[in-house]
Coordinates of C-alpha atoms in Angstrom, one line a residue:
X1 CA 0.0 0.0 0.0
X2 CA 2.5 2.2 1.1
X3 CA 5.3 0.7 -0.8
X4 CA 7.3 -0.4 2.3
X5 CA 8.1 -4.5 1.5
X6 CA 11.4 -4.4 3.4
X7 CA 13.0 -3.1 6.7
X8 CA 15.1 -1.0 4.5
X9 CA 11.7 0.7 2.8
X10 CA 11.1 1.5 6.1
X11 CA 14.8 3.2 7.3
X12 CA 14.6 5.2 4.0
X13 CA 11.0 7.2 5.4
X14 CA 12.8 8.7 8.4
X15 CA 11.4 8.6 11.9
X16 CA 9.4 11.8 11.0
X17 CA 7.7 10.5 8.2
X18 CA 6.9 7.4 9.6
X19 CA 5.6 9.7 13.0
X20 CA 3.6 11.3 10.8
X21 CA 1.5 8.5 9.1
X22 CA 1.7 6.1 12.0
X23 CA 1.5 7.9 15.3
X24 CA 4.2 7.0 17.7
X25 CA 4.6 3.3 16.7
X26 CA 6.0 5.5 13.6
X27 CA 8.6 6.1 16.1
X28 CA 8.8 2.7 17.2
X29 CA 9.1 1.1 13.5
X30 CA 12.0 3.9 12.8
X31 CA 13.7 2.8 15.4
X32 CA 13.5 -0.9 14.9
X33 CA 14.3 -0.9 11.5
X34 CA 17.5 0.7 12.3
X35 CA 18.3 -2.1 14.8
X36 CA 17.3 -0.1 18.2
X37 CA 15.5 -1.9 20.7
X38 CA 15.5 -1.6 24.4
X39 CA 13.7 -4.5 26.0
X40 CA 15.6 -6.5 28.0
X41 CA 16.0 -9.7 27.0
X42 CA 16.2 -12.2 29.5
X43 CA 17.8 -16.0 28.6
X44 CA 16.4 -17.2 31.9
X45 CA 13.1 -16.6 30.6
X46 CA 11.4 -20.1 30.3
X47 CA 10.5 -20.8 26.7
X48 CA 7.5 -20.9 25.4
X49 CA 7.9 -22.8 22.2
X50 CA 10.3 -24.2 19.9
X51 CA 10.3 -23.9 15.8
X52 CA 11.9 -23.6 12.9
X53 CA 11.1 -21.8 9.7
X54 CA 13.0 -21.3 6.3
X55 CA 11.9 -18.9 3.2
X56 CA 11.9 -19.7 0.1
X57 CA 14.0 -18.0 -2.6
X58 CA 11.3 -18.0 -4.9
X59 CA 7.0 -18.1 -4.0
X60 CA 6.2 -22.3 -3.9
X61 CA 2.9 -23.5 -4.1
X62 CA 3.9 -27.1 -5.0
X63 CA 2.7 -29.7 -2.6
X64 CA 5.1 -31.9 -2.5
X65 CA 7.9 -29.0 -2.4
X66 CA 6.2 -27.6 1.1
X67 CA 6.0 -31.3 2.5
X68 CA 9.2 -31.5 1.6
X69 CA 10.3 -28.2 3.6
X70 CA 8.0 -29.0 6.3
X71 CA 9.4 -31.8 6.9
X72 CA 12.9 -30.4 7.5
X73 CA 11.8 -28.0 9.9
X74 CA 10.0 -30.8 11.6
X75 CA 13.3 -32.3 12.2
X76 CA 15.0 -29.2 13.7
X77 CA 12.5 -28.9 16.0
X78 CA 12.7 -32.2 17.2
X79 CA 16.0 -32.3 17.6
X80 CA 15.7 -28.6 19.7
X81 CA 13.1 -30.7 21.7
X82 CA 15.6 -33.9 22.4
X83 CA 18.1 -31.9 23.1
X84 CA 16.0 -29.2 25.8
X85 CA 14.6 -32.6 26.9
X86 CA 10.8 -30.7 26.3
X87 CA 8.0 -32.2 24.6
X88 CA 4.9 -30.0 23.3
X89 CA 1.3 -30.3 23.4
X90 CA 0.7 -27.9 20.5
X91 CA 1.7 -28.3 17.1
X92 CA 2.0 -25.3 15.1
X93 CA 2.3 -24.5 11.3
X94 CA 3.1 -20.8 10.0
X95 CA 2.9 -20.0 6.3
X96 CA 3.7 -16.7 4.8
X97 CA 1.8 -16.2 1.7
X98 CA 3.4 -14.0 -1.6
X99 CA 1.6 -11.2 -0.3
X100 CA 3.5 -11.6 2.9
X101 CA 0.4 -12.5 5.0
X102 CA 1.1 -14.5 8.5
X103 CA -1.1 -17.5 8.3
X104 CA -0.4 -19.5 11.7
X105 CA -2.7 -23.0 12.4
X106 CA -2.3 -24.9 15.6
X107 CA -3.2 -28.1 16.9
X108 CA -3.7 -28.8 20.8
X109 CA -2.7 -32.9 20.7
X110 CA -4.0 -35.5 22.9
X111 CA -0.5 -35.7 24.6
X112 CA 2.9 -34.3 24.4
X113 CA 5.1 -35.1 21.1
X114 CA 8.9 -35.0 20.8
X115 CA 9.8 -36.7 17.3
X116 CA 9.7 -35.4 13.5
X117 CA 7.3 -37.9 12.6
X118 CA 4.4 -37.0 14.9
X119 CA 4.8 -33.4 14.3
X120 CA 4.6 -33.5 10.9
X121 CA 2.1 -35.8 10.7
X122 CA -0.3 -32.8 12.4
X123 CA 1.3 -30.2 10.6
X124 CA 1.2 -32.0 7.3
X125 CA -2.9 -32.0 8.0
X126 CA -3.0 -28.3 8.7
X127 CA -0.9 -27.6 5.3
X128 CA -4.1 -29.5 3.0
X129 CA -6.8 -27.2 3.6
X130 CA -4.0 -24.1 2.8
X131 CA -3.5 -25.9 -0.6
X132 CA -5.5 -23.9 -2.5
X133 CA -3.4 -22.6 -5.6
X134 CA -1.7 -19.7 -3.2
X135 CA 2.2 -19.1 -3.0
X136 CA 4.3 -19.2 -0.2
X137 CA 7.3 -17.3 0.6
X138 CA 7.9 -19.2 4.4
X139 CA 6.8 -22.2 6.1
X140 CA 7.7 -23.2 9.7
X141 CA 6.6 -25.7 12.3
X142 CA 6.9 -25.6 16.0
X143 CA 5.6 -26.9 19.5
X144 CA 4.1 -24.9 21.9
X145 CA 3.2 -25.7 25.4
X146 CA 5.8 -27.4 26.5
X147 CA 6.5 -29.6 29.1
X148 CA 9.5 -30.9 30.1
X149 CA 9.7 -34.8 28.9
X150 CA 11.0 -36.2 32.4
X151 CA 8.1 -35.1 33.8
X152 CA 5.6 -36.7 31.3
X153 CA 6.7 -40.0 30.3
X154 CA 3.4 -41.8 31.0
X155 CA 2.0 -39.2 28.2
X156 CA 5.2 -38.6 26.3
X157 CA 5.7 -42.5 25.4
X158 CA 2.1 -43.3 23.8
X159 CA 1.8 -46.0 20.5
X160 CA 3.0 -43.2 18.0
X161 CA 5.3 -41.5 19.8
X162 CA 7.5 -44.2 21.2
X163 CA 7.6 -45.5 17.7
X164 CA 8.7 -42.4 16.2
X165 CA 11.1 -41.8 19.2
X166 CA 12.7 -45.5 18.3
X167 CA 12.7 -44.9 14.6
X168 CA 14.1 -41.5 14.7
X169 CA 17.1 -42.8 17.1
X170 CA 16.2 -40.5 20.3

């Protein structure tokens, strides 16, 4: 609309330009796109979720292409998950469409997961209905609501999961 696309379209308007259309988050986005931020980050803080995400060099809307991607960030998250020694209850899927529209799907499951396998099975179900003939720029997957797998393992090791777990070598 505005012809900002990039952080960099946003640096070039100035902090008084941007003021000017946008109020004070005008303020706020000139300062962010020029790498100024002063919320305190805190790596004690406990962690909410864990995903991956990649974007694509060009728009895909081939299905097999996205499962394909999918998958991979499946496999980074589990091995985040592994090695945090976490397991989530909420599988989540975020597409970025070629319009660069957030489209994020979530699934609460029955009981934690840990592995590739069972994550992208759910995920994989929330990409169909998306299928529609649109592009996408990004796709990601991730757990949310984590638990920590120690104190889970009646949950954690169901049919699917410790099958997964034992073909995925964890």
């Amino acid at each position: 609309q505005e012809g900002i696309r990039r952080i960099g379209d946003l640096s070039a308007r100035g902090a008084k330009a941007l003021a000017q259309r946008h109020g004070a988050q005008g303020f706020r986005l000139a300062e962010m796109a020029e790498g100024r931020d002063v919320r305190v980050v805190n790596p004690n803080e406990v962690r909410k979720g864990i995903s991956a995400e990649t974007t694509f060099n060009i728009d895909l809307s081939d299905k097999t292409l996205l499962e394909d991607e999918l998958w991979r960030m499946c496999e980074k998250v589990a091995v985040q998950a592994r090695v945090k020694g976490v397991a989530g209850r909420t599988a989540v899927l975020k597409l970025r469409t070629s319009d660069f529209r957030i489209l994020s799907r979530r699934r609460t499951l029955p009981h934690p997961v840990q592995t590739a396998t069972m994550l992208f099975h759910v995920v994989r179900e929330l990409l169909a209905p998306e299928l529609d003939g649109r592009a996408f720029r990004l796709i990601g997957a991730g757990l949310s609501e984590l638990v920590e797998a120690s104190e889970a393992p009646d949950l954690l090791f169901s049919d699917g999961e410790s099958r997964a777990r034992i073909k995925e070598g964890a």
